[in-house]
Amino acid sequence: MRAFHAQQSTRSALFMPVSMRAPIYHHLGRTATAVATRTNTAWRPWLVASVATAGVISWQLRHSLIEAESFVNPHSVIDPDSKVAFPRTIPSEDGSPARLLGLGVRKITFLKVQVYVVGLYAKASDLDDHNSRFRALPEVQKFQRTDQASADTAFRAVIQTPIELILRIVPVRNTNGPHLRDGFTKSLVEAAKRQKLSEPENEEAMDGINEFKNLLPKGKISSSQALLFRKSPDGSMKVQLDDEELGTTRNRWVIETFFSAYLQGDHPISKKARDSIAEGIQDLLLQ
């Protein structure tokens, strides 16, 4: 009878909180202690298995989160450096889709500060039609992205051809119009000096730069907003902040030099953008 009571007490003890078991074991003496020891030993494999299972589940959850973060969105492209997302297509002037050719971040090199991400779009119809003005250009057909001279020649021909091109610029962090404006105009002024323009040409360029400055936003620009520079087939360039039209310039030197600053030369404004766009064109020509 005593043994029966001991078994009953031990069985009850197994289902009590740990903090309540010690007094019962002490009361039952050696028999209860021995049973408890055997019981604890029996539970150890299950405990180890449970911990291992929890570890596997935890790893799977982390792995799933990583996969979710790296999921390729069919509607956007993420710049690998800044993590800023760009839509794969945006509306062109006539509403038809313009497709992203490439993008990259603009950095202040010595400070290693990311300023904005820039991407180049062209009308999908110009990219897909083998007989379009874009693809029919001899310079484009000979395009070699690893040959800078070949790439520069092709980019120059594309910029000068009456097709629609769109530069889309998105700040990495909140900024303001004057900050971006100063960077844009500085690039244009330096280009005018390098080109050694004649006095009349230089005067026309400076007038164009001043006109361009007045088209740019004067207030704050958030990291969720985009500046668009639309080069039209008629030779003009429209400036927009998201869907708001800020104005238009027809100064050919400003338009061509502004686009060239991102696509040509030994020191483009964003080398990563230039390389990405060159790769996009090369891939296009292989289709």
CSV table of C-alpha atoms in Angstrom, one decimal:
chain,number,residue,atom,x,y,z
A,1,MET,CA,0.0,0.0,0.0
A,2,ARG,CA,2.9,2.3,0.9
A,3,ALA,CA,4.5,1.6,-2.5
A,4,PHE,CA,1.2,2.4,-4.2
A,5,HIS,CA,1.0,5.8,-2.5
A,6,ALA,CA,4.6,6.5,-3.4
A,7,GLN,CA,3.9,5.8,-7.0
A,8,GLN,CA,0.8,8.0,-7.0
A,9,SER,CA,2.7,10.8,-5.3
A,10,THR,CA,5.6,10.5,-7.8
A,11,ARG,CA,3.2,10.4,-10.7
A,12,SER,CA,1.5,13.6,-9.4
A,13,ALA,CA,4.9,15.3,-8.9
A,14,LEU,CA,5.9,14.8,-12.5
A,15,PHE,CA,3.0,17.1,-13.6
A,16,MET,CA,3.7,19.8,-11.0
A,17,PRO,CA,5.8,22.9,-11.5
A,18,VAL,CA,9.5,22.4,-10.8
A,19,SER,CA,9.4,24.7,-7.8
A,20,MET,CA,6.8,22.4,-6.1
A,21,ARG,CA,8.6,19.1,-6.7
A,22,ALA,CA,11.5,19.4,-4.2
A,23,PRO,CA,9.4,19.2,-1.0
A,24,ILE,CA,7.6,16.1,-2.3
A,25,TYR,CA,10.8,14.3,-3.2
A,26,HIS,CA,12.2,15.1,0.2
A,27,HIS,CA,9.1,13.7,1.9
A,28,LEU,CA,9.2,10.4,-0.1
A,29,GLY,CA,12.9,9.8,0.5
A,30,ARG,CA,15.1,7.7,-1.6
A,31,THR,CA,12.4,6.0,-3.7
A,32,ALA,CA,11.0,9.2,-5.0
A,33,THR,CA,14.5,10.6,-5.6
A,34,ALA,CA,15.4,7.5,-7.7
A,35,VAL,CA,12.2,7.7,-9.7
A,36,ALA,CA,12.8,11.4,-10.3
A,37,THR,CA,16.3,10.8,-11.4
A,38,ARG,CA,15.2,8.1,-13.9
A,39,THR,CA,12.4,10.3,-15.1
A,40,ASN,CA,14.8,13.3,-15.7
A,41,THR,CA,17.1,11.0,-17.6
A,42,ALA,CA,14.3,9.8,-19.7
A,43,TRP,CA,13.2,13.3,-20.6
A,44,ARG,CA,16.7,14.5,-21.7
A,45,PRO,CA,16.5,13.1,-25.3
A,46,TRP,CA,13.1,14.8,-25.7
A,47,LEU,CA,14.5,18.1,-24.4
A,48,VAL,CA,17.5,17.9,-26.7
A,49,ALA,CA,15.2,17.1,-29.6
A,50,SER,CA,12.9,20.0,-28.8
A,51,VAL,CA,15.8,22.5,-28.6
A,52,ALA,CA,17.2,21.2,-31.9
A,53,THR,CA,13.8,21.5,-33.5
A,54,ALA,CA,13.4,25.1,-32.2
A,55,GLY,CA,16.8,25.9,-33.6
A,56,VAL,CA,15.9,24.6,-37.0
A,57,ILE,CA,12.6,26.5,-37.0
A,58,SER,CA,14.4,29.7,-36.0
A,59,TRP,CA,16.9,29.2,-38.8
A,60,GLN,CA,14.2,28.6,-41.3
A,61,LEU,CA,12.3,31.7,-40.2
A,62,ARG,CA,15.5,33.8,-40.6
A,63,HIS,CA,16.2,32.2,-44.0
A,64,SER,CA,12.6,32.9,-45.1
A,65,LEU,CA,13.0,36.6,-44.1
A,66,ILE,CA,16.2,36.9,-46.1
A,67,GLU,CA,14.6,35.4,-49.1
A,68,ALA,CA,11.6,37.7,-48.7
A,69,GLU,CA,13.9,40.7,-48.6
A,70,SER,CA,15.8,39.7,-51.7
A,71,PHE,CA,12.6,38.8,-53.6
A,72,VAL,CA,12.8,40.3,-57.1
A,73,ASN,CA,9.8,42.6,-57.7
A,74,PRO,CA,8.8,42.3,-61.3
A,75,HIS,CA,7.7,45.9,-61.3
A,76,SER,CA,10.8,47.6,-59.8
A,77,VAL,CA,14.6,47.4,-59.7
A,78,ILE,CA,16.5,48.1,-56.5
A,79,ASP,CA,19.8,50.0,-56.6
A,80,PRO,CA,22.2,47.6,-54.8
A,81,ASP,CA,24.1,50.4,-53.0
A,82,SER,CA,21.3,52.7,-51.8
A,83,LYS,CA,18.4,50.2,-51.8
A,84,VAL,CA,16.3,52.8,-53.6
A,85,ALA,CA,13.7,51.2,-55.8
A,86,PHE,CA,13.0,52.4,-59.4
A,87,PRO,CA,10.0,51.3,-61.4
A,88,ARG,CA,10.9,49.2,-64.4
A,89,THR,CA,8.6,51.3,-66.6
A,90,ILE,CA,7.2,54.9,-66.4
A,91,PRO,CA,4.8,56.7,-68.7
A,92,SER,CA,6.4,58.5,-71.6
A,93,GLU,CA,4.9,61.8,-72.9
A,94,ASP,CA,2.3,60.0,-75.0
A,95,GLY,CA,1.4,57.6,-72.2
A,96,SER,CA,3.1,54.6,-73.7
A,97,PRO,CA,5.7,52.8,-71.4
A,98,ALA,CA,9.3,54.0,-71.2
A,99,ARG,CA,11.6,51.3,-69.9
A,100,LEU,CA,14.5,51.5,-67.5
A,101,LEU,CA,17.9,50.9,-69.2
A,102,GLY,CA,20.0,51.2,-66.1
A,103,LEU,CA,20.6,53.0,-62.8
A,104,GLY,CA,23.2,53.9,-60.2
A,105,VAL,CA,24.0,56.0,-57.2
A,106,ARG,CA,25.6,59.4,-57.3
A,107,LYS,CA,28.2,59.8,-54.4
A,108,ILE,CA,30.3,62.6,-53.0
A,109,THR,CA,33.5,60.5,-53.3
A,110,PHE,CA,35.7,62.0,-50.6
A,111,LEU,CA,32.9,61.9,-48.1
A,112,LYS,CA,31.5,58.6,-49.3
A,113,VAL,CA,28.0,60.1,-49.0
A,114,GLN,CA,25.2,58.9,-51.3
A,115,VAL,CA,23.3,61.8,-52.8
A,116,TYR,CA,20.8,60.4,-55.2
A,117,VAL,CA,20.1,57.6,-57.6
A,118,VAL,CA,19.7,58.3,-61.3
A,119,GLY,CA,18.2,56.1,-64.0
A,120,LEU,CA,17.8,56.4,-67.7
A,121,TYR,CA,14.5,55.5,-69.5
A,122,ALA,CA,13.7,55.2,-73.2
A,123,LYS,CA,10.4,54.4,-74.9
A,124,ALA,CA,9.8,50.7,-75.0
A,125,SER,CA,8.8,51.0,-78.7
A,126,ASP,CA,12.2,52.5,-79.5
A,127,LEU,CA,14.0,49.8,-77.6
A,128,ASP,CA,12.0,46.8,-79.0
A,129,ASP,CA,11.7,47.9,-82.7
A,130,HIS,CA,14.8,46.9,-84.6
A,131,ASN,CA,14.0,49.5,-87.2
A,132,SER,CA,13.5,52.4,-84.6
A,133,ARG,CA,15.7,55.5,-84.7
A,134,PHE,CA,17.4,54.2,-81.6
A,135,ARG,CA,18.4,50.7,-82.7
A,136,ALA,CA,19.0,51.7,-86.3
A,137,LEU,CA,21.8,54.1,-85.3
A,138,PRO,CA,25.1,52.7,-86.7
A,139,GLU,CA,26.9,53.8,-83.5
A,140,VAL,CA,24.4,51.8,-81.4
A,141,GLN,CA,24.8,48.7,-83.6
A,142,LYS,CA,28.6,48.9,-83.0
A,143,PHE,CA,28.2,49.5,-79.3
A,144,GLN,CA,30.7,47.8,-77.0
A,145,ARG,CA,30.3,48.7,-73.4
A,146,THR,CA,33.8,47.6,-72.5
A,147,ASP,CA,35.2,50.0,-75.1
A,148,GLN,CA,34.8,53.5,-73.7
A,149,ALA,CA,35.4,55.3,-77.1
A,150,SER,CA,32.7,53.1,-78.7
A,151,ALA,CA,30.3,53.6,-75.8
A,152,ASP,CA,30.9,57.4,-75.8
A,153,THR,CA,30.3,57.6,-79.5
A,154,ALA,CA,27.1,55.6,-79.2
A,155,PHE,CA,25.8,57.7,-76.2
A,156,ARG,CA,26.5,60.9,-78.1
A,157,ALA,CA,24.6,59.7,-81.1
A,158,VAL,CA,21.6,58.6,-78.9
A,159,ILE,CA,21.5,62.0,-77.1
A,160,GLN,CA,21.6,63.9,-80.4
A,161,THR,CA,18.9,61.7,-82.1
A,162,PRO,CA,15.3,63.1,-81.8
A,163,ILE,CA,14.0,60.3,-79.5
A,164,GLU,CA,12.5,60.6,-76.1
A,165,LEU,CA,14.9,59.9,-73.2
A,166,ILE,CA,14.1,60.4,-69.5
A,167,LEU,CA,16.5,60.9,-66.6
A,168,ARG,CA,14.9,60.1,-63.3
A,169,ILE,CA,16.6,61.3,-60.1
A,170,VAL,CA,15.5,60.3,-56.6
A,171,PRO,CA,17.3,61.6,-53.5
A,172,VAL,CA,18.7,58.9,-51.1
A,173,ARG,CA,17.6,61.1,-48.2
A,174,ASN,CA,15.4,64.2,-47.8
A,175,THR,CA,17.1,67.2,-49.4
A,176,ASN,CA,16.2,70.5,-51.1
A,177,GLY,CA,16.0,71.9,-54.6
A,178,PRO,CA,18.9,74.4,-54.2
A,179,HIS,CA,21.3,71.6,-53.1
A,180,LEU,CA,20.6,69.5,-56.2
A,181,ARG,CA,20.5,72.6,-58.4
A,182,ASP,CA,24.0,73.7,-57.3
A,183,GLY,CA,25.3,70.2,-58.2
A,184,PHE,CA,23.6,70.2,-61.6
A,185,THR,CA,24.8,73.8,-62.6
A,186,LYS,CA,28.3,73.2,-61.3
A,187,SER,CA,28.6,70.2,-63.7
A,188,LEU,CA,27.3,72.3,-66.6
A,189,VAL,CA,29.7,75.2,-65.9
A,190,GLU,CA,32.7,72.9,-65.7
A,191,ALA,CA,31.6,71.3,-69.0
A,192,ALA,CA,31.6,74.7,-70.6
A,193,LYS,CA,35.1,75.4,-69.4
A,194,ARG,CA,36.4,72.0,-70.7
A,195,GLN,CA,34.8,72.5,-74.1
A,196,LYS,CA,36.6,75.9,-74.6
A,197,LEU,CA,33.5,77.5,-76.2
A,198,SER,CA,33.8,80.6,-78.2
A,199,GLU,CA,32.5,83.8,-76.6
A,200,PRO,CA,29.1,83.7,-78.4
A,201,GLU,CA,28.8,79.9,-77.6
A,202,ASN,CA,29.8,80.5,-74.0
A,203,GLU,CA,27.2,83.3,-73.6
A,204,GLU,CA,24.5,81.1,-75.0
A,205,ALA,CA,25.5,78.3,-72.6
A,206,MET,CA,25.5,80.6,-69.6
A,207,ASP,CA,22.1,81.9,-70.5
A,208,GLY,CA,20.9,78.3,-70.8
A,209,ILE,CA,22.3,77.4,-67.4
A,210,ASN,CA,20.5,80.3,-65.8
A,211,GLU,CA,17.3,79.4,-67.4
A,212,PHE,CA,17.8,75.8,-66.3
A,213,LYS,CA,18.5,76.9,-62.7
A,214,ASN,CA,15.1,78.6,-62.6
A,215,LEU,CA,13.3,75.5,-63.6
A,216,LEU,CA,14.5,73.5,-60.6
A,217,PRO,CA,12.5,73.2,-57.3
A,218,LYS,CA,13.2,75.8,-54.7
A,219,GLY,CA,11.7,74.0,-51.7
A,220,LYS,CA,12.3,70.7,-50.0
A,221,ILE,CA,12.4,67.4,-51.9
A,222,SER,CA,11.7,64.2,-50.0
A,223,SER,CA,13.3,60.8,-50.6
A,224,SER,CA,10.0,59.6,-51.9
A,225,GLN,CA,9.9,62.2,-54.7
A,226,ALA,CA,11.4,62.0,-58.1
A,227,LEU,CA,12.8,64.7,-60.5
A,228,LEU,CA,12.3,63.9,-64.1
A,229,PHE,CA,14.2,65.4,-67.1
A,230,ARG,CA,12.3,64.5,-70.3
A,231,LYS,CA,14.2,65.0,-73.5
A,232,SER,CA,11.6,65.2,-76.2
A,233,PRO,CA,11.9,64.3,-79.9
A,234,ASP,CA,11.2,68.0,-80.7
A,235,GLY,CA,14.5,69.0,-79.0
A,236,SER,CA,13.1,70.4,-75.8
A,237,MET,CA,13.5,69.2,-72.2
A,238,LYS,CA,10.7,69.2,-69.7
A,239,VAL,CA,11.5,69.3,-65.9
A,240,GLN,CA,9.1,67.6,-63.5
A,241,LEU,CA,8.8,66.9,-59.8
A,242,ASP,CA,6.7,63.8,-59.7
A,243,ASP,CA,3.7,64.7,-61.8
A,244,GLU,CA,4.1,68.5,-61.4
A,245,GLU,CA,5.6,70.2,-64.5
A,246,LEU,CA,8.1,72.8,-63.5
A,247,GLY,CA,9.0,74.2,-66.9
A,248,THR,CA,10.8,73.5,-70.2
A,249,THR,CA,14.1,74.5,-71.8
A,250,ARG,CA,15.0,74.4,-75.5
A,251,ASN,CA,18.7,75.2,-75.0
A,252,ARG,CA,20.3,72.4,-77.0
A,253,TRP,CA,23.7,72.8,-75.4
A,254,VAL,CA,22.2,72.5,-71.9
A,255,ILE,CA,20.1,69.5,-72.8
A,256,GLU,CA,22.8,67.5,-74.5
A,257,THR,CA,25.5,68.5,-72.0
A,258,PHE,CA,23.2,67.6,-69.0
A,259,PHE,CA,22.5,64.1,-70.4
A,260,SER,CA,26.1,63.6,-71.5
A,261,ALA,CA,27.3,64.3,-68.0
A,262,TYR,CA,25.8,61.0,-66.9
A,263,LEU,CA,26.7,58.9,-69.9
A,264,GLN,CA,30.0,60.0,-71.4
A,265,GLY,CA,33.6,60.8,-70.5
A,266,ASP,CA,36.2,59.5,-68.1
A,267,HIS,CA,34.4,60.9,-65.0
A,268,PRO,CA,30.6,60.7,-65.4
A,269,ILE,CA,28.5,62.0,-62.6
A,270,SER,CA,27.7,58.4,-61.6
A,271,LYS,CA,30.0,55.8,-63.0
A,272,LYS,CA,27.8,53.1,-61.6
A,273,ALA,CA,24.8,54.5,-63.4
A,274,ARG,CA,26.8,54.8,-66.7
A,275,ASP,CA,28.1,51.2,-66.4
A,276,SER,CA,24.6,49.9,-65.6
A,277,ILE,CA,23.0,51.8,-68.6
A,278,ALA,CA,25.8,50.5,-70.9
A,279,GLU,CA,25.1,47.0,-69.7
A,280,GLY,CA,21.4,47.5,-70.3
A,281,ILE,CA,22.1,48.6,-73.9
A,282,GLN,CA,24.5,45.8,-74.5
A,283,ASP,CA,21.9,43.3,-73.3
A,284,LEU,CA,19.2,44.9,-75.5
A,285,LEU,CA,21.4,44.5,-78.6
A,286,LEU,CA,21.8,40.8,-77.9
A,287,GLN,CA,18.0,40.2,-78.0
